[in-house]
Amino acid sequence: MVILILKAYLLVFIGVMVFYFIRHFIFTLNRLFYEQRMCYQDIIDSDLKTISILIPMHNEEKVATNILDLLVESDYDKDKIEVIPINDFSEDRTREIIDDYGERYPFIKPLHRCKGERGKPAALNEALAGATGEIIIVFDADYLPPKGILKSIAVCFNDPEVGAAMGRVIPVNTRRNILTRLLDLERTGGYQVDQQARYNLKLMPQYGGTVGGFRRKEVIQLGGFNLRILAEDTELTYRLSINGWKVIYANRAECYEEVPETWSVRARQIQRWSRGHNEVMFAYFFPLLKSSHLSFREKFDGIFLLLVYVVPVILLTGLVDSLVLFFLGEMEIFSGIFFLVFIGAYNTFGNFAPFYQVGTACILDGAIHRILLLPFLIFNFLFNMWYISKGFFAAVIDTVTRRKAGWHKTERFRQAGSKGHVS
Amino acid sequence: MSKAAKSVILYHRSYRKISGSAGLFFLQFLFIALPLSLIIALFYPEITLFVCRIAKAALSTCFPVDAVKIIAAPYVIGEISIIHLPSQFPSVLNSLINAIVCLILLVCLPKIEMAKPIVTFCMVVVFINFVSSLFFLFFAYRFPYELADYSVLYMKQQIGIWFFVPVIMGFAMLPLPSTLLSKSITMLITVFYSLLFGTVRYVVFLFILSKVSMLYMAILFFVFGPLVDFIYIVGIYSIHAMRLAEKIKGDFGFWKWSY
């Protein structure tokens, strides 16, 4: 009986992997050959909406001036924007830096937080309460927004159905080391093919919490950001979607970010993402299925997206399962299928996207030599599996015990005073 | 020519695409990838026999000639050939030493300053070997495999790999806009490399399990098995895709816009 259960689990595991394989293959074909759904960046609107740009900052002295300088240079009508850099319990020079900008530019309105809850969701909620823009656009402090990106995002909200819009994220420090190069591949596959194909297919593109915007009043009416959930971006995606709002993706709205340069920082980041994403999964699995605002295909894709950070756990347990079957002498019937397991596993979680999806994205991007790094994605295979699984179990404990997760900021690597040039 | 004086402005990467269709892909898959897989499916008895002959020739330099035998085992629609060699089971002392070394490594590895993916990989290898050592230490009599059983397991797995290599390469490569000939050649190279790699690995694994110890069977199966095959599959794909990306860079006629 035990052996039967172990074998059945292995088959379920293989089935899940094959599903993800097919899903990503459909995305790849769609992005390569079929009509690309453009976002609204070509609309010229003389009556731009008022926007509030929120930049949560916790000890961001290395990067704060870069983003503020770039927002000052933005081509958006300065009468219609307010920039709110949120000093969230910083202990470095962040306060002085943003106060200095506040004195020099009337549309920059620093917000200092020294009491109450820490963390991005709490900071955003407090800033939301005082913001006046119709649209909220959020950037993390390490981002380098180009001149026209505010218009590209804000114009999306001329469509009354749009609740949130997400732009494309591109690493600025790609050439730093092998990790940053691999993360660049991950982002390329994830945005150029995955997000765009999901937008093309009218599935569920994800609002990523930065380089994106949402409607202020409507989000406040929906309760603002949930302080108990680490992945406030994924949570907002699902909350808006199940309440009938569309989340859209603007591939042309490109913005540069700094990706982690050390594996330790990456491990903490991905563990935190997994924990937050899985908290959302536990909270929204059934509400998603029950929502009357979503089509079948949106729900189907929404489930796949919710389970993205569960699959590495299934993979890990699948490997343990295989190990047990091996010592019980029961692996033989799976010997051929076992390879299929690895196809799915590697394809899906070598890098959150299969190698062919990343390769296709690089070709579309016109990136050439970085494609040769694809075999190195093998580095991510066990690494991702382990740290995502740790995040998953933390989320299980959070959900069961109602424990509240603490927020940990991703370490920055840019030298203070550096412009953060694109490489 | 300065950047400001570009004679051709290419479509922006955000919404450009290429011409093609899913139907065309499936046709190519039907006529290129599937026949390659079918060849493996139809001729695996001959292929495994060929592999075994090479393996036998290689192993005969390390073992007495009559110790290395090619035997047949049933598999799906025919028989597969495998190499039969005597098994080298670990002694209790050997298992104990392995278990202790693995335990020490499991404690020490996380503290070593090394890239985390390498530490994680080493931890997995050590953990599997630790489990294997404990198994041989306490339940050696229940170990379910002789070397011949492993040989069968390996060969069946290898047939699976050879069968799926054209399928995976077909899915990955056939949508790409390179010529049919170059895609077919790349797929053939991958299949041949897979045959070669599978043979060399077979010889190495048999040597380790027969000369060193059966204790390492689990590591060989789980860590250096199919996972390693993906490195060359993805490697060959990446070379092809890189050359294609270089070729089409700046080719205005090649790209389509949005719809």
XYZ file of C-alpha atoms in Angstrom:
682
model
C 0.000 0.000 0.000
C 2.812 2.398 0.938
C 4.639 1.591 -2.276
C 1.451 2.177 -4.250
C 1.020 5.600 -2.642
C 4.651 6.489 -3.333
C 4.294 5.458 -6.962
C 1.018 7.335 -7.304
C 2.656 10.447 -5.884
C 5.441 10.148 -8.406
C 2.881 9.964 -11.207
C 1.034 13.025 -9.881
C 4.373 14.802 -9.692
C 5.155 13.907 -13.303
C 1.685 15.095 -14.343
C 2.202 18.489 -12.691
C 5.567 18.902 -14.409
C 4.111 18.029 -17.803
C 1.315 20.585 -17.303
C 3.834 23.337 -16.611
C 5.917 22.192 -19.586
C 2.905 22.535 -21.897
C 1.892 25.882 -20.396
C 5.304 27.429 -20.966
C 5.478 25.987 -24.460
C 2.162 27.604 -25.362
C 3.497 30.913 -24.021
C 6.631 30.575 -26.136
C 4.728 29.858 -29.360
C 2.315 32.675 -28.639
C 5.078 35.207 -28.049
C 6.975 34.148 -31.149
C 4.263 33.856 -33.760
C 0.965 35.383 -32.752
C -0.535 38.825 -32.382
C 1.139 40.793 -29.635
C -1.318 42.727 -27.577
C 0.125 46.186 -27.239
C -0.425 48.223 -24.156
C -1.665 51.809 -24.262
C 1.630 53.670 -24.602
C 0.749 55.082 -28.039
C -2.287 56.956 -26.731
C -1.589 60.660 -26.594
C -3.695 62.141 -23.851
C -3.662 65.852 -23.182
C -5.568 65.357 -19.953
C -3.207 63.176 -17.956
C -4.350 61.717 -14.683
C -2.823 62.919 -11.441
C -0.339 60.420 -10.068
C 1.365 59.778 -6.759
C 4.690 57.970 -6.931
C 5.462 55.991 -3.804
C 9.038 54.886 -3.086
C 9.391 52.819 0.085
C 12.902 53.315 1.490
C 14.590 51.606 4.384
C 18.263 52.546 4.632
C 18.518 53.474 0.969
C 21.258 56.108 1.060
C 23.203 54.253 -1.658
C 20.419 54.533 -4.206
C 17.976 57.241 -3.089
C 19.464 60.105 -5.108
C 19.502 58.083 -8.354
C 15.780 57.427 -8.448
C 14.826 60.907 -7.240
C 17.040 62.563 -9.871
C 15.456 60.461 -12.591
C 11.928 61.253 -11.422
C 12.776 64.959 -11.428
C 13.804 64.556 -15.078
C 10.579 62.728 -15.954
C 8.529 64.204 -18.818
C 5.246 63.978 -16.866
C 3.523 67.278 -16.145
C 4.960 68.283 -12.782
C 1.639 69.852 -11.756
C 0.099 66.416 -11.905
C 2.579 64.390 -9.935
C 3.627 64.050 -6.374
C 6.602 61.919 -5.405
C 6.406 60.432 -1.927
C 9.695 58.876 -0.826
C 8.798 56.920 2.311
C 11.528 56.831 4.901
C 10.620 53.609 6.697
C 12.603 53.542 9.945
C 15.898 54.287 8.187
C 19.006 54.564 10.305
C 21.319 55.911 7.616
C 21.233 59.181 5.639
C 17.975 58.420 3.824
C 16.065 61.017 5.871
C 18.494 63.838 5.037
C 18.619 62.918 1.360
C 14.870 62.894 0.796
C 14.343 66.011 2.931
C 16.894 67.793 0.767
C 14.949 66.839 -2.379
C 11.719 67.857 -0.669
C 13.087 71.336 -0.060
C 14.293 71.696 -3.636
C 11.256 70.331 -5.471
C 7.711 71.113 -4.347
C 6.280 67.926 -5.891
C 8.552 65.759 -3.735
C 6.845 65.194 -0.406
C 8.902 63.029 1.954
C 7.081 60.859 4.447
C 8.959 59.771 7.560
C 7.848 56.730 9.478
C 9.278 56.141 12.952
C 6.394 54.373 14.660
C 3.825 51.714 13.841
C 4.409 48.641 11.717
C 7.574 48.326 9.669
C 7.776 46.980 6.146
C 6.660 47.772 2.631
C 2.905 47.026 2.967
C 2.598 49.193 6.081
C 4.635 51.966 4.475
C 2.474 51.885 1.361
C -0.731 51.989 3.407
C 0.392 55.059 5.315
C 1.485 56.801 2.127
C -1.780 55.828 0.400
C -3.753 57.542 3.127
C -2.051 60.856 2.424
C -1.592 60.563 -1.332
C -3.758 62.678 -3.610
C -3.128 61.225 -7.075
C -5.821 59.269 -8.889
C -3.206 56.707 -9.777
C -0.496 55.307 -7.541
C 2.784 54.272 -9.124
C 5.268 52.337 -7.007
C 9.010 52.001 -7.471
C 11.477 50.232 -5.233
C 14.315 52.550 -4.277
C 16.943 50.809 -6.423
C 14.988 51.334 -9.643
C 16.077 53.700 -12.398
C 12.905 54.887 -14.162
C 13.410 56.308 -17.660
C 11.911 59.633 -18.685
C 8.687 58.443 -20.288
C 7.708 55.562 -18.054
C 5.239 57.493 -15.893
C 3.155 58.351 -18.962
C 3.382 54.766 -20.233
C 1.980 53.427 -16.975
C -0.503 56.206 -16.188
C -2.142 56.140 -19.621
C -3.176 52.501 -19.053
C -5.750 53.755 -16.566
C -7.698 55.558 -19.276
C -9.224 52.126 -19.702
C -11.883 52.036 -16.971
C -11.520 48.275 -16.540
C -7.842 48.435 -15.610
C -7.157 48.142 -11.901
C -3.378 47.700 -12.036
C -0.657 47.894 -14.674
C 2.797 46.394 -14.613
C 5.898 47.362 -16.592
C 8.972 45.362 -17.558
C 11.921 45.008 -15.176
C 15.461 44.843 -16.556
C 18.581 44.332 -14.401
C 21.036 47.220 -14.458
C 23.993 45.323 -13.010
C 23.872 42.323 -15.348
C 27.589 42.172 -16.004
C 28.612 42.065 -12.375
C 28.956 38.271 -11.995
C 27.459 34.924 -12.958
C 24.531 35.328 -10.550
C 23.474 38.693 -11.964
C 23.765 37.301 -15.484
C 21.578 34.329 -14.583
C 19.037 36.615 -12.924
C 19.018 38.691 -16.078
C 18.120 35.554 -18.040
C 15.368 34.817 -15.542
C 13.900 38.306 -15.894
C 14.185 38.186 -19.695
C 12.233 34.938 -19.929
C 9.761 36.009 -17.268
C 8.810 39.353 -18.798
C 9.527 39.198 -22.529
C 7.730 35.869 -22.984
C 5.811 34.859 -19.866
C 4.108 38.113 -18.860
C 3.573 39.263 -22.457
C 2.073 35.915 -23.507
C -0.232 35.919 -20.524
C -1.348 39.409 -21.493
C -1.789 38.336 -25.129
C -3.854 35.334 -24.116
C -6.007 37.382 -21.723
C -4.867 35.304 -18.789
C -3.578 36.829 -15.588
C -0.465 39.001 -15.855
C 1.013 39.744 -12.467
C 1.397 43.114 -10.805
C 4.947 42.945 -9.473
C 4.875 45.611 -6.769
C 7.238 47.971 -8.547
C 7.342 49.573 -12.008
C 3.607 49.416 -11.848
C 0.565 51.310 -10.787
C -2.937 50.918 -9.449
C -6.021 53.030 -8.757
C -5.759 54.715 -5.377
C -9.405 55.009 -4.323
C -10.319 51.549 -5.456
C -7.423 49.892 -3.652
C -8.223 51.829 -0.478
C -11.839 50.690 -0.797
C -10.598 47.108 -1.068
C -8.770 47.548 2.236
C -5.292 48.665 1.182
C -2.357 46.311 1.574
C -2.611 43.299 3.828
C 0.004 43.676 6.564
C 0.098 39.942 7.237
C 1.289 39.045 3.753
C 4.853 39.507 2.558
C 4.036 39.419 -1.173
C 1.808 42.486 -1.227
C 2.123 42.659 -5.016
C 0.802 39.154 -5.689
C -1.910 39.701 -3.108
C -3.031 42.880 -4.881
C -3.044 41.069 -8.235
C -5.469 38.473 -6.921
C -7.572 40.873 -4.873
C -8.123 43.158 -7.847
C -8.737 40.269 -10.239
C -11.328 38.482 -8.158
C -13.109 41.808 -7.678
C -13.454 42.331 -11.392
C -10.501 44.595 -12.182
C -8.060 43.835 -14.979
C -4.347 43.633 -14.348
C -2.441 44.469 -17.514
C 1.169 44.259 -18.635
C 3.070 46.979 -20.501
C 6.117 45.368 -22.089
C 7.222 48.727 -23.520
C 7.362 50.363 -20.079
C 10.907 49.241 -19.283
C 12.605 50.124 -16.034
C 16.029 49.174 -14.690
C 16.603 47.553 -11.313
C 19.510 46.246 -9.301
C 19.473 42.465 -8.841
C 21.234 40.707 -5.940
C 24.946 40.245 -6.463
C 25.553 37.541 -3.869
C 23.961 34.142 -3.498
C 23.194 34.758 0.185
C 21.127 37.816 -0.641
C 19.433 35.959 -3.477
C 18.655 33.049 -1.141
C 16.948 35.366 1.341
C 15.096 37.151 -1.448
C 13.722 34.027 -3.066
C 12.830 32.515 0.300
C 10.889 35.677 1.148
C 9.135 35.653 -2.226
C 8.185 32.033 -1.749
C 6.874 32.667 1.747
C 4.831 35.656 0.633
C 3.555 34.046 -2.550
C 2.484 30.914 -0.703
C 0.686 32.981 1.931
C -1.286 34.441 -0.977
C -1.836 30.941 -2.340
C -3.387 29.785 0.940
C -5.529 32.904 1.176
C -6.751 33.133 -2.421
C -6.960 29.595 -3.823
C -10.683 29.162 -3.171
C -11.736 32.814 -3.589
C -10.121 32.656 -7.031
C -12.118 29.578 -7.992
C -15.331 31.137 -6.720
C -14.898 34.545 -8.348
C -17.692 35.398 -10.765
C -15.584 38.073 -12.469
C -12.989 35.770 -13.963
C -13.225 33.586 -17.050
C -12.332 29.904 -16.932
C -8.987 30.524 -18.619
C -8.138 33.318 -16.164
C -8.918 31.042 -13.249
C -6.926 28.218 -14.806
C -3.893 30.426 -15.302
C -4.426 32.034 -11.912
C -4.177 28.621 -10.258
C -0.965 27.829 -12.152
C 0.444 31.168 -11.078
C -0.599 30.640 -7.467
C 1.102 27.247 -7.417
C 4.380 28.424 -8.933
C 6.104 28.420 -5.553
C 4.553 25.089 -4.531
C 5.976 23.108 -7.409
C 9.590 23.172 -6.111
C 8.233 21.618 -2.922
C 6.471 18.949 -4.961
C 9.769 18.460 -6.769
C 11.727 18.092 -3.550
C 9.265 15.616 -2.087
C 9.198 13.831 -5.444
C 12.941 13.341 -5.246
C 12.672 12.003 -1.688
C 9.870 9.747 -2.883
C 12.093 8.466 -5.699
C 14.925 7.839 -3.254
C 12.648 5.737 -1.058
C 11.352 3.793 -4.069
C 14.918 3.253 -5.217
C 15.905 1.579 -1.944
C 12.719 -0.447 -1.959
C 13.698 -1.815 -5.356
C 10.702 -0.238 -7.064
C 12.355 2.233 -9.393
C 12.556 -0.040 -12.369
C 9.131 0.634 -13.789
C 9.837 4.330 -13.563
C 13.237 4.263 -15.172
C 12.027 5.693 -18.465
C 9.529 8.033 -16.885
C 12.111 9.233 -14.401
C 13.746 11.128 -17.191
C 10.471 12.848 -17.896
C 10.405 13.985 -14.301
C 13.637 15.788 -14.805
C 12.445 17.280 -18.034
C 9.616 18.904 -16.203
C 11.655 19.745 -13.166
C 14.513 21.299 -14.977
C 12.373 22.980 -17.558
C 10.133 24.550 -15.042
C 12.383 25.270 -12.148
C 15.834 25.477 -13.549
C 14.943 29.097 -13.742
C 11.187 29.476 -13.206
C 11.002 29.321 -16.952
C 12.106 26.575 -19.312
C 15.331 27.025 -21.213
C 13.495 27.321 -24.536
C 11.395 30.155 -23.162
C 14.465 32.014 -21.933
C 16.286 31.335 -25.219
C 13.329 32.643 -27.207
C 13.154 35.747 -25.012
C 16.859 36.429 -25.590
C 16.415 36.106 -29.359
C 13.479 38.541 -29.271
C 15.521 40.904 -27.115
C 18.437 40.791 -29.531
C 20.653 39.487 -26.738
C 23.290 37.232 -28.237
C 26.132 35.952 -26.122
C 24.196 35.656 -22.909
C 22.253 32.765 -24.472
C 25.380 30.668 -23.984
C 24.803 30.900 -20.238
C 21.627 28.830 -20.449
C 23.309 25.569 -19.312
C 24.440 27.369 -16.160
C 20.822 27.609 -15.101
C 21.482 24.187 -13.652
C 22.997 26.127 -10.752
C 19.543 27.415 -9.904
C 17.902 24.016 -9.967
C 18.689 22.680 -6.491
C 19.268 26.169 -5.086
C 15.783 27.380 -5.980
C 14.228 24.106 -4.907
C 15.766 24.301 -1.450
C 15.144 27.954 -0.618
C 11.674 28.038 -2.124
C 10.769 24.954 -0.094
C 12.019 26.673 3.057
C 9.837 29.666 2.204
C 6.867 27.372 1.596
C 7.138 25.716 5.003
C 7.494 29.132 6.652
C 4.255 30.161 4.901
C 2.527 27.004 6.148
C 3.533 27.847 9.712
C 2.476 31.485 9.215
C -0.931 30.364 8.007
C -1.529 27.685 10.624
C -0.283 29.628 13.646
C -1.345 33.086 12.407
C 2.283 34.087 12.842
C 3.220 37.424 11.304
C 6.275 37.449 9.086
C 8.865 40.188 9.555
C 9.926 42.244 6.569
C 13.561 42.057 5.433
C 14.842 44.445 2.831
C 17.040 43.200 -0.007
C 20.606 44.427 0.392
C 21.808 47.011 -2.171
C 25.139 46.777 -3.967
C 25.402 50.098 -5.742
C 28.182 52.392 -4.568
C 26.893 55.581 -2.944
C 27.164 58.407 -5.450
C 27.210 56.056 -8.444
C 24.682 56.764 -11.197
C 23.754 53.103 -11.478
C 24.577 52.906 -15.165
C 23.018 50.292 -17.370
C 25.445 47.503 -18.220
C 28.239 56.305 -38.844
C 27.062 57.938 -35.649
C 24.231 56.500 -33.663
C 22.088 59.493 -34.586
C 22.415 58.671 -38.274
C 21.023 55.164 -38.272
C 19.833 54.230 -41.745
C 17.403 51.623 -40.469
C 15.471 51.766 -37.244
C 14.458 48.282 -36.194
C 11.236 47.443 -34.429
C 11.442 47.819 -30.695
C 11.920 44.543 -28.858
C 8.736 44.959 -26.839
C 6.244 43.829 -29.482
C 8.287 42.417 -32.332
C 7.763 38.833 -33.355
C 8.601 36.487 -36.217
C 6.525 34.774 -38.866
C 5.470 31.207 -38.254
C 2.654 29.267 -36.694
C 1.901 26.467 -34.309
C 0.680 24.397 -37.270
C 4.011 24.721 -39.040
C 5.789 23.780 -35.848
C 3.677 20.639 -35.430
C 4.338 19.647 -39.024
C 8.072 19.983 -38.488
C 7.776 18.113 -35.230
C 5.887 15.328 -36.974
C 8.411 14.948 -39.776
C 11.703 15.631 -37.992
C 11.537 15.018 -34.256
C 9.127 12.109 -34.133
C 10.941 10.010 -36.780
C 14.154 10.372 -34.769
C 12.374 9.173 -31.656
C 10.775 6.373 -33.640
C 14.191 5.211 -34.806
C 15.212 4.917 -31.150
C 11.953 3.137 -30.303
C 12.306 0.645 -33.147
C 16.021 -0.020 -32.959
C 16.742 0.080 -29.249
C 17.685 -3.640 -29.162
C 20.406 -3.002 -31.770
C 21.462 0.275 -30.156
C 21.833 -1.248 -26.701
C 23.768 -4.179 -28.178
C 26.122 -1.754 -29.906
C 26.577 0.213 -26.682
C 27.274 -2.996 -24.762
C 29.879 -4.124 -27.279
C 31.754 -0.855 -26.871
C 31.368 -1.017 -23.090
C 32.606 -4.598 -23.075
C 35.654 -3.675 -25.121
C 36.434 -0.797 -22.753
C 35.832 -2.775 -19.556
C 37.810 -5.796 -20.757
C 40.975 -3.795 -20.194
C 40.189 -3.637 -16.445
C 38.423 -6.949 -15.837
C 39.177 -10.566 -16.784
C 37.729 -11.179 -20.244
C 35.230 -13.826 -19.087
C 33.957 -11.579 -16.251
C 32.394 -9.085 -18.650
C 29.327 -10.599 -20.271
C 26.634 -9.212 -22.502
C 23.244 -10.574 -21.569
C 19.712 -9.846 -22.752
C 16.702 -8.664 -20.790
C 13.115 -8.171 -21.988
C 11.844 -4.623 -22.468
C 8.545 -3.525 -24.018
C 8.563 -4.906 -27.576
C 11.926 -6.577 -27.647
C 15.069 -7.250 -25.690
C 17.736 -4.946 -24.447
C 21.362 -5.875 -24.051
C 23.168 -5.135 -20.838
C 26.605 -5.765 -19.358
C 26.840 -8.256 -16.557
C 29.640 -7.770 -14.064
C 30.209 -8.973 -10.511
C 28.901 -6.595 -7.838
C 31.187 -5.024 -5.265
C 29.160 -4.694 -2.065
C 30.619 -2.484 0.640
C 31.948 -3.932 3.874
C 30.471 -2.768 7.184
C 33.629 -0.746 7.836
C 33.393 0.875 4.417
C 29.742 1.819 5.010
C 30.572 3.127 8.472
C 33.425 5.291 7.204
C 31.194 6.636 4.427
C 28.415 7.418 6.886
C 30.762 9.224 9.289
C 32.415 11.242 6.513
C 28.998 12.188 5.129
C 27.753 13.209 8.558
C 30.778 15.439 9.107
C 30.311 16.981 5.673
C 26.607 17.568 6.300
C 27.503 19.521 9.417
C 30.465 21.391 7.931
C 29.314 22.183 4.385
C 26.794 24.906 5.297
C 29.557 26.712 7.197
C 31.970 26.757 4.281
C 32.263 30.053 2.407
C 31.298 28.930 -1.075
C 28.639 29.867 -3.622
C 25.346 28.605 -2.234
C 24.309 26.601 -5.319
C 27.529 24.606 -5.070
C 26.983 24.062 -1.351
C 23.395 22.991 -2.034
C 24.522 20.585 -4.749
C 27.204 19.103 -2.466
C 24.676 18.776 0.359
C 22.324 16.811 -1.874
C 25.149 14.512 -3.017
C 26.338 13.971 0.540
C 22.803 13.440 1.851
C 22.040 10.760 -0.729
C 25.328 9.046 0.025
C 24.606 9.273 3.743
C 21.255 7.544 3.250
C 22.937 4.915 1.098
C 25.663 4.340 3.714
C 23.088 3.911 6.477
C 21.124 1.515 4.322
C 24.169 -0.661 3.741
C 25.153 -0.373 7.385
C 21.825 -1.592 8.762
C 19.940 -3.267 5.925
C 22.659 -4.451 3.541
C 20.876 -7.785 3.128
C 17.777 -5.958 1.865
C 19.545 -3.984 -0.853
C 17.375 -4.821 -3.844
C 19.894 -4.643 -6.680
C 22.766 -6.649 -8.101
C 24.944 -4.890 -10.646
C 22.984 -6.656 -13.396
C 19.737 -5.120 -12.060
C 21.319 -1.695 -12.099
C 22.560 -2.386 -15.604
C 18.978 -3.044 -16.677
C 17.768 0.066 -14.854
C 20.439 2.212 -16.466
C 19.783 0.890 -19.947
C 16.019 1.423 -19.654
C 16.577 4.921 -18.380
C 19.025 5.543 -21.185
C 16.504 4.405 -23.781
C 14.088 6.884 -22.215
C 16.685 9.613 -22.583
C 17.518 8.739 -26.179
C 13.820 8.634 -26.987
C 13.055 11.988 -25.389
C 16.109 13.905 -26.624
C 14.593 14.488 -30.119
C 11.247 15.322 -28.503
C 12.741 17.949 -26.184
C 15.017 19.343 -28.856
C 12.041 19.385 -31.210
C 9.978 21.441 -28.797
C 12.870 23.780 -28.092
C 14.352 24.215 -31.561
C 11.682 23.737 -34.170
C 9.831 26.988 -33.373
C 13.068 28.910 -33.977
C 13.411 30.685 -37.313
C 16.628 28.990 -38.429
C 16.675 26.790 -41.517
C 15.161 23.347 -41.349
C 18.517 21.864 -42.304
C 20.423 23.527 -39.481
C 17.753 22.542 -36.976
C 17.803 18.940 -38.193
C 21.604 18.809 -38.024
C 21.605 20.228 -34.497
C 19.046 17.671 -33.406
C 21.053 14.852 -34.958
C 24.224 16.073 -33.252
C 22.393 16.074 -29.920
C 21.130 12.535 -30.437
C 24.610 11.296 -31.385
C 26.177 13.107 -28.471
C 23.586 11.557 -26.206
C 24.432 8.071 -27.528
C 28.130 8.708 -26.997
C 27.684 10.262 -23.567
C 25.328 7.487 -22.467
C 27.882 4.867 -23.488
C 30.840 6.525 -21.761
C 28.798 7.087 -18.618
C 27.691 3.442 -18.663
C 31.304 2.281 -18.715
C 32.293 4.647 -15.908
C 29.303 3.695 -13.734
C 29.885 -0.032 -14.216
C 33.542 0.385 -13.372
C 32.734 2.273 -10.160
C 30.033 -0.155 -9.043
C 32.054 -3.251 -9.809
C 35.504 -2.121 -8.759
C 34.822 0.453 -6.047
C 31.470 -0.084 -4.356
C 27.750 -0.572 -4.912
C 27.266 1.972 -2.157
C 27.574 4.733 -4.734
C 24.757 3.433 -6.918
C 22.212 5.897 -5.503
C 24.407 8.925 -6.215
C 25.169 7.751 -9.715
C 21.495 7.185 -10.429
C 20.100 10.366 -8.896
C 22.807 12.978 -9.272
C 24.806 11.989 -12.313
C 21.875 10.530 -14.201
C 19.366 12.415 -16.351
C 20.080 15.764 -14.710
C 23.514 15.792 -16.333
C 21.991 15.041 -19.729
C 20.227 18.365 -19.581
C 23.508 20.217 -19.477
C 24.519 19.128 -22.965
C 20.970 19.317 -24.315
C 20.652 22.925 -23.159
C 24.272 23.602 -24.125
C 23.770 22.519 -27.731
C 20.479 24.415 -27.897
C 22.160 27.561 -26.578
C 24.918 27.416 -29.209
C 22.316 27.081 -31.952
C 20.162 29.886 -30.525
C 23.181 32.164 -30.065
C 24.276 31.718 -33.674
C 20.734 32.380 -34.833
C 20.452 35.533 -32.696
C 23.713 36.795 -34.160
C 22.572 36.079 -37.702
C 19.231 37.846 -37.446
C 20.506 40.827 -35.512
C 19.721 43.931 -37.536
C 17.867 42.007 -40.240
C 14.929 44.310 -40.932
C 13.107 41.892 -43.221
C 13.144 39.203 -40.637
C 11.085 40.820 -37.914
C 7.340 41.394 -37.899
C 5.535 43.990 -35.820
C 2.910 43.057 -33.285
C 0.091 41.717 -35.491
